[in-house]
Short mmCIF file of N, CA and C in Angstrom, two decimals:
data_model
loop_
_atom_site.label_atom_id
_atom_site.label_comp_id
_atom_site.label_asym_id
_atom_site.label_seq_id
_atom_site.Cartn_x
_atom_site.Cartn_y
_atom_site.Cartn_z
N GLN A 1 -19.77 3.14 5.22
CA GLN A 1 -18.90 2.22 4.49
C GLN A 1 -17.58 2.90 4.19
N VAL A 2 -16.52 2.10 4.21
CA VAL A 2 -15.18 2.61 3.98
C VAL A 2 -14.68 2.09 2.64
N GLN A 3 -14.03 2.95 1.89
CA GLN A 3 -13.43 2.56 0.61
C GLN A 3 -11.98 2.97 0.58
N LEU A 4 -11.16 2.11 -0.04
CA LEU A 4 -9.75 2.41 -0.30
C LEU A 4 -9.55 2.44 -1.81
N VAL A 5 -8.92 3.49 -2.30
CA VAL A 5 -8.70 3.62 -3.74
C VAL A 5 -7.22 3.89 -3.99
N GLU A 6 -6.59 2.96 -4.73
CA GLU A 6 -5.18 3.10 -5.07
C GLU A 6 -5.03 3.82 -6.41
N SER A 7 -3.88 4.44 -6.60
CA SER A 7 -3.52 5.05 -7.88
C SER A 7 -2.01 5.11 -7.98
N GLY A 8 -1.52 5.36 -9.20
CA GLY A 8 -0.10 5.56 -9.40
C GLY A 8 0.63 4.42 -10.07
N GLY A 9 -0.05 3.33 -10.31
CA GLY A 9 0.61 2.22 -10.98
C GLY A 9 0.87 2.53 -12.45
N GLY A 10 1.60 1.64 -13.11
CA GLY A 10 1.88 1.84 -14.52
C GLY A 10 3.02 0.98 -14.99
N LEU A 11 3.51 1.31 -16.19
CA LEU A 11 4.62 0.59 -16.80
C LEU A 11 5.88 1.43 -16.69
N VAL A 12 6.95 0.84 -16.23
CA VAL A 12 8.21 1.56 -16.06
C VAL A 12 9.36 0.62 -16.40
N GLN A 13 10.45 1.19 -16.85
CA GLN A 13 11.64 0.39 -17.14
C GLN A 13 12.38 0.06 -15.85
N ALA A 14 13.13 -1.02 -15.89
CA ALA A 14 13.95 -1.39 -14.74
C ALA A 14 14.86 -0.23 -14.36
N GLY A 15 14.96 0.01 -13.06
CA GLY A 15 15.73 1.13 -12.55
C GLY A 15 14.92 2.39 -12.34
N GLY A 16 13.71 2.39 -12.84
CA GLY A 16 12.85 3.56 -12.71
C GLY A 16 12.12 3.62 -11.39
N SER A 17 11.24 4.61 -11.28
CA SER A 17 10.52 4.86 -10.03
C SER A 17 9.03 5.05 -10.29
N LEU A 18 8.25 4.71 -9.29
CA LEU A 18 6.82 4.99 -9.27
C LEU A 18 6.42 5.34 -7.85
N ARG A 19 5.35 6.11 -7.74
CA ARG A 19 4.80 6.44 -6.43
C ARG A 19 3.33 6.05 -6.40
N LEU A 20 3.00 5.13 -5.52
CA LEU A 20 1.62 4.71 -5.34
C LEU A 20 0.96 5.51 -4.23
N SER A 21 -0.32 5.74 -4.40
CA SER A 21 -1.11 6.41 -3.37
C SER A 21 -2.35 5.58 -3.08
N CYS A 22 -2.83 5.67 -1.85
CA CYS A 22 -4.07 5.00 -1.47
C CYS A 22 -4.82 5.93 -0.53
N VAL A 23 -6.04 6.28 -0.94
CA VAL A 23 -6.86 7.18 -0.15
C VAL A 23 -8.03 6.42 0.44
N ALA A 24 -8.23 6.58 1.73
CA ALA A 24 -9.38 5.98 2.42
C ALA A 24 -10.48 7.02 2.56
N SER A 25 -11.70 6.61 2.31
CA SER A 25 -12.83 7.53 2.43
C SER A 25 -14.01 6.82 3.08
N GLY A 26 -14.93 7.63 3.58
CA GLY A 26 -16.10 7.08 4.25
C GLY A 26 -16.23 7.66 5.64
N ARG A 27 -17.01 6.99 6.48
CA ARG A 27 -17.25 7.48 7.84
C ARG A 27 -16.12 6.98 8.75
N ILE A 28 -14.98 7.64 8.63
CA ILE A 28 -13.76 7.21 9.31
C ILE A 28 -13.54 8.03 10.56
N ARG A 29 -13.26 7.31 11.66
CA ARG A 29 -12.87 8.02 12.88
C ARG A 29 -11.35 8.01 13.02
N SER A 30 -10.73 6.87 12.70
CA SER A 30 -9.28 6.78 12.76
C SER A 30 -8.82 5.57 11.95
N ILE A 31 -7.56 5.59 11.57
CA ILE A 31 -6.97 4.48 10.84
C ILE A 31 -5.74 4.01 11.58
N ASN A 32 -5.67 2.75 11.89
CA ASN A 32 -4.50 2.19 12.58
C ASN A 32 -3.43 1.88 11.55
N ASN A 33 -3.07 0.62 11.39
CA ASN A 33 -2.04 0.26 10.43
C ASN A 33 -2.52 0.45 8.99
N MET A 34 -1.62 0.89 8.15
CA MET A 34 -1.86 0.95 6.70
C MET A 34 -0.72 0.19 6.03
N ASP A 35 -1.06 -0.71 5.14
CA ASP A 35 -0.06 -1.59 4.54
C ASP A 35 -0.19 -1.63 3.02
N TRP A 36 0.91 -1.98 2.39
CA TRP A 36 0.91 -2.30 0.97
C TRP A 36 1.27 -3.77 0.81
N TYR A 37 0.44 -4.46 0.02
CA TYR A 37 0.70 -5.83 -0.37
C TYR A 37 0.86 -5.88 -1.88
N ARG A 38 1.38 -6.99 -2.36
CA ARG A 38 1.43 -7.20 -3.81
C ARG A 38 1.21 -8.67 -4.12
N GLN A 39 0.71 -8.90 -5.33
CA GLN A 39 0.48 -10.27 -5.78
C GLN A 39 0.88 -10.38 -7.24
N ALA A 40 1.88 -11.21 -7.49
CA ALA A 40 2.33 -11.47 -8.85
C ALA A 40 1.57 -12.68 -9.38
N PRO A 41 1.49 -12.82 -10.69
CA PRO A 41 0.77 -13.96 -11.28
C PRO A 41 1.32 -15.28 -10.77
N GLY A 42 0.42 -16.14 -10.32
CA GLY A 42 0.82 -17.45 -9.85
C GLY A 42 1.44 -17.49 -8.48
N LYS A 43 1.47 -16.34 -7.80
CA LYS A 43 2.08 -16.28 -6.47
C LYS A 43 1.07 -15.81 -5.44
N GLU A 44 1.39 -16.06 -4.17
CA GLU A 44 0.52 -15.61 -3.10
C GLU A 44 0.72 -14.10 -2.85
N ARG A 45 -0.30 -13.50 -2.30
CA ARG A 45 -0.19 -12.10 -1.92
C ARG A 45 0.82 -11.97 -0.78
N GLU A 46 1.69 -10.98 -0.87
CA GLU A 46 2.72 -10.80 0.16
C GLU A 46 2.75 -9.36 0.65
N LEU A 47 3.12 -9.21 1.92
CA LEU A 47 3.26 -7.89 2.52
C LEU A 47 4.52 -7.22 1.99
N VAL A 48 4.38 -6.00 1.51
CA VAL A 48 5.53 -5.24 0.99
C VAL A 48 6.04 -4.28 2.06
N ALA A 49 5.12 -3.52 2.64
CA ALA A 49 5.51 -2.52 3.64
C ALA A 49 4.30 -2.15 4.48
N GLY A 50 4.55 -1.75 5.70
CA GLY A 50 3.48 -1.33 6.60
C GLY A 50 3.89 -0.13 7.41
N ILE A 51 2.89 0.62 7.86
CA ILE A 51 3.17 1.80 8.68
C ILE A 51 2.06 1.97 9.70
N THR A 52 2.45 2.26 10.94
CA THR A 52 1.48 2.48 12.00
C THR A 52 0.99 3.93 11.99
N TYR A 53 -0.02 4.21 12.81
CA TYR A 53 -0.53 5.58 12.88
C TYR A 53 0.59 6.54 13.31
N GLY A 54 1.46 6.06 14.18
CA GLY A 54 2.53 6.91 14.69
C GLY A 54 3.74 7.01 13.77
N GLY A 55 3.74 6.22 12.68
CA GLY A 55 4.81 6.35 11.70
C GLY A 55 5.88 5.27 11.75
N SER A 56 5.73 4.28 12.60
CA SER A 56 6.68 3.17 12.59
C SER A 56 6.46 2.33 11.33
N THR A 57 7.57 1.92 10.73
CA THR A 57 7.48 1.22 9.45
C THR A 57 8.13 -0.15 9.50
N ASN A 58 7.73 -1.00 8.59
CA ASN A 58 8.39 -2.29 8.39
C ASN A 58 8.33 -2.61 6.90
N TYR A 59 9.32 -3.35 6.44
CA TYR A 59 9.46 -3.65 5.02
C TYR A 59 9.80 -5.12 4.79
N ALA A 60 9.36 -5.62 3.66
CA ALA A 60 9.83 -6.93 3.22
C ALA A 60 11.31 -6.81 2.88
N TYR A 61 12.04 -7.87 3.11
CA TYR A 61 13.49 -7.84 2.87
C TYR A 61 13.78 -7.48 1.42
N SER A 62 12.95 -7.94 0.51
CA SER A 62 13.21 -7.76 -0.92
C SER A 62 13.11 -6.30 -1.37
N VAL A 63 12.47 -5.45 -0.57
CA VAL A 63 12.29 -4.05 -1.00
C VAL A 63 13.02 -3.06 -0.09
N LYS A 64 13.64 -3.54 0.97
CA LYS A 64 14.35 -2.64 1.88
C LYS A 64 15.42 -1.85 1.15
N GLY A 65 15.44 -0.55 1.42
CA GLY A 65 16.41 0.31 0.79
C GLY A 65 15.98 0.84 -0.56
N ARG A 66 14.90 0.28 -1.13
CA ARG A 66 14.40 0.74 -2.42
C ARG A 66 13.02 1.38 -2.31
N PHE A 67 12.19 0.87 -1.43
CA PHE A 67 10.82 1.37 -1.25
C PHE A 67 10.72 2.14 0.06
N THR A 68 9.87 3.15 0.05
CA THR A 68 9.61 3.93 1.26
C THR A 68 8.10 4.12 1.42
N ILE A 69 7.58 3.71 2.58
CA ILE A 69 6.17 3.92 2.88
C ILE A 69 6.02 5.14 3.77
N SER A 70 4.97 5.90 3.52
CA SER A 70 4.69 7.08 4.34
C SER A 70 3.18 7.29 4.36
N ARG A 71 2.71 8.15 5.25
CA ARG A 71 1.27 8.40 5.32
C ARG A 71 1.01 9.83 5.74
N ASP A 72 -0.16 10.30 5.36
CA ASP A 72 -0.64 11.61 5.77
C ASP A 72 -1.95 11.36 6.52
N ASN A 73 -1.91 11.41 7.83
CA ASN A 73 -3.08 11.07 8.62
C ASN A 73 -4.24 12.05 8.40
N ALA A 74 -3.91 13.29 8.14
CA ALA A 74 -4.96 14.29 7.91
C ALA A 74 -5.74 14.01 6.63
N LYS A 75 -5.07 13.35 5.68
CA LYS A 75 -5.70 13.05 4.38
C LYS A 75 -6.11 11.59 4.25
N ASN A 76 -5.92 10.80 5.33
CA ASN A 76 -6.25 9.37 5.29
C ASN A 76 -5.60 8.68 4.09
N THR A 77 -4.35 9.00 3.86
CA THR A 77 -3.64 8.55 2.67
C THR A 77 -2.32 7.89 3.04
N VAL A 78 -2.02 6.82 2.34
CA VAL A 78 -0.73 6.16 2.48
C VAL A 78 -0.06 6.13 1.11
N TYR A 79 1.26 6.26 1.12
CA TYR A 79 2.04 6.31 -0.11
C TYR A 79 3.08 5.19 -0.11
N LEU A 80 3.49 4.81 -1.31
CA LEU A 80 4.61 3.89 -1.44
C LEU A 80 5.50 4.42 -2.57
N GLN A 81 6.65 4.95 -2.17
CA GLN A 81 7.63 5.42 -3.15
C GLN A 81 8.51 4.23 -3.50
N MET A 82 8.54 3.89 -4.78
CA MET A 82 9.29 2.72 -5.24
C MET A 82 10.40 3.18 -6.18
N ASN A 83 11.63 2.98 -5.75
CA ASN A 83 12.79 3.35 -6.56
C ASN A 83 13.56 2.11 -6.96
N SER A 84 14.44 2.28 -7.94
CA SER A 84 15.29 1.17 -8.41
C SER A 84 14.45 -0.08 -8.68
N LEU A 85 13.38 0.11 -9.40
CA LEU A 85 12.45 -1.00 -9.64
C LEU A 85 13.09 -2.10 -10.47
N LYS A 86 12.68 -3.33 -10.17
CA LYS A 86 13.20 -4.51 -10.85
C LYS A 86 12.03 -5.25 -11.51
N PRO A 87 12.31 -6.04 -12.53
CA PRO A 87 11.21 -6.82 -13.15
C PRO A 87 10.46 -7.68 -12.15
N GLU A 88 11.14 -8.17 -11.12
CA GLU A 88 10.48 -9.01 -10.13
C GLU A 88 9.54 -8.22 -9.21
N ASP A 89 9.53 -6.92 -9.34
CA ASP A 89 8.56 -6.10 -8.59
C ASP A 89 7.20 -6.04 -9.32
N THR A 90 7.15 -6.59 -10.51
CA THR A 90 5.90 -6.59 -11.27
C THR A 90 4.82 -7.35 -10.53
N ALA A 91 3.70 -6.70 -10.30
CA ALA A 91 2.60 -7.30 -9.54
C ALA A 91 1.43 -6.33 -9.49
N VAL A 92 0.31 -6.81 -8.99
CA VAL A 92 -0.77 -5.92 -8.60
C VAL A 92 -0.53 -5.53 -7.15
N TYR A 93 -0.53 -4.25 -6.89
CA TYR A 93 -0.28 -3.72 -5.56
C TYR A 93 -1.60 -3.31 -4.90
N TYR A 94 -1.78 -3.80 -3.68
CA TYR A 94 -3.02 -3.56 -2.94
C TYR A 94 -2.74 -2.79 -1.66
N CYS A 95 -3.62 -1.89 -1.35
CA CYS A 95 -3.59 -1.16 -0.10
C CYS A 95 -4.51 -1.87 0.90
N ASN A 96 -4.07 -1.93 2.15
CA ASN A 96 -4.87 -2.53 3.21
C ASN A 96 -4.82 -1.62 4.43
N ALA A 97 -5.95 -1.46 5.10
CA ALA A 97 -5.98 -0.59 6.27
C ALA A 97 -6.95 -1.10 7.31
N GLU A 98 -6.58 -0.90 8.56
CA GLU A 98 -7.47 -1.20 9.68
C GLU A 98 -8.14 0.11 10.07
N VAL A 99 -9.43 0.17 9.86
CA VAL A 99 -10.15 1.44 9.97
C VAL A 99 -11.21 1.35 11.07
N ARG A 100 -11.19 2.36 11.92
CA ARG A 100 -12.26 2.49 12.91
C ARG A 100 -13.27 3.50 12.37
N SER A 101 -14.47 3.01 12.08
CA SER A 101 -15.52 3.91 11.64
C SER A 101 -16.37 4.27 12.85
N VAL A 102 -17.52 4.85 12.59
CA VAL A 102 -18.36 5.29 13.69
C VAL A 102 -18.79 4.12 14.57
N PHE A 103 -19.08 2.96 13.96
CA PHE A 103 -19.63 1.84 14.72
C PHE A 103 -18.74 0.61 14.77
N THR A 104 -17.75 0.51 13.89
CA THR A 104 -17.01 -0.74 13.80
C THR A 104 -15.51 -0.51 13.63
N LEU A 105 -14.75 -1.58 13.87
CA LEU A 105 -13.33 -1.64 13.53
C LEU A 105 -13.19 -2.72 12.48
N GLY A 106 -12.73 -2.37 11.29
CA GLY A 106 -12.67 -3.34 10.23
C GLY A 106 -11.40 -3.26 9.42
N ASN A 107 -11.14 -4.32 8.66
CA ASN A 107 -9.99 -4.39 7.80
C ASN A 107 -10.46 -4.28 6.35
N TYR A 108 -9.88 -3.37 5.60
CA TYR A 108 -10.36 -3.08 4.25
C TYR A 108 -9.24 -3.18 3.22
N TRP A 109 -9.64 -3.56 2.00
CA TRP A 109 -8.71 -3.66 0.87
C TRP A 109 -9.13 -2.73 -0.25
N GLY A 110 -8.13 -2.21 -0.97
CA GLY A 110 -8.40 -1.50 -2.21
C GLY A 110 -8.55 -2.47 -3.35
N GLN A 111 -8.81 -1.92 -4.53
CA GLN A 111 -9.06 -2.76 -5.70
C GLN A 111 -7.77 -3.19 -6.40
N GLY A 112 -6.67 -2.56 -6.05
CA GLY A 112 -5.38 -2.91 -6.62
C GLY A 112 -4.99 -2.01 -7.78
N THR A 113 -3.69 -1.85 -7.96
CA THR A 113 -3.15 -1.09 -9.10
C THR A 113 -1.98 -1.87 -9.67
N GLN A 114 -1.94 -1.98 -10.99
CA GLN A 114 -0.93 -2.81 -11.64
C GLN A 114 0.39 -2.05 -11.77
N VAL A 115 1.46 -2.71 -11.39
CA VAL A 115 2.81 -2.19 -11.60
C VAL A 115 3.54 -3.19 -12.48
N THR A 116 4.05 -2.71 -13.61
CA THR A 116 4.79 -3.57 -14.53
C THR A 116 6.16 -2.95 -14.78
N VAL A 117 7.20 -3.74 -14.52
CA VAL A 117 8.57 -3.29 -14.69
C VAL A 117 9.19 -4.09 -15.82
N SER A 118 9.58 -3.39 -16.88
CA SER A 118 10.18 -4.07 -18.03
C SER A 118 11.69 -4.10 -17.90
N SER A 119 12.27 -5.15 -18.45
CA SER A 119 13.74 -5.31 -18.35
C SER A 119 14.44 -4.66 -19.54
#
């Protein structure tokens, strides 16, 4: 079984920074794409940023230039550095990964970490 565990969320003032981490564990052979999503109250979950195994990245327009996604393949970890945070960035942030384990290829979610940006 594969598990994703996020950390690093919290309360920060507008203009501040946070760094989220997500560690994958279990019987992992390889991890393809790793993504960060977020869901604000009353809104649908949206893709924030994604990164391939080789390091190619993509970002939502709303976070370009402020957020940076990166990964450490040796540690099965993906990061999201969030700078110049705005109140509209407030949401629960979820990690998502496509993981190849010993027997299967599956898509997994973390439990989420709350990010709150005060004005």
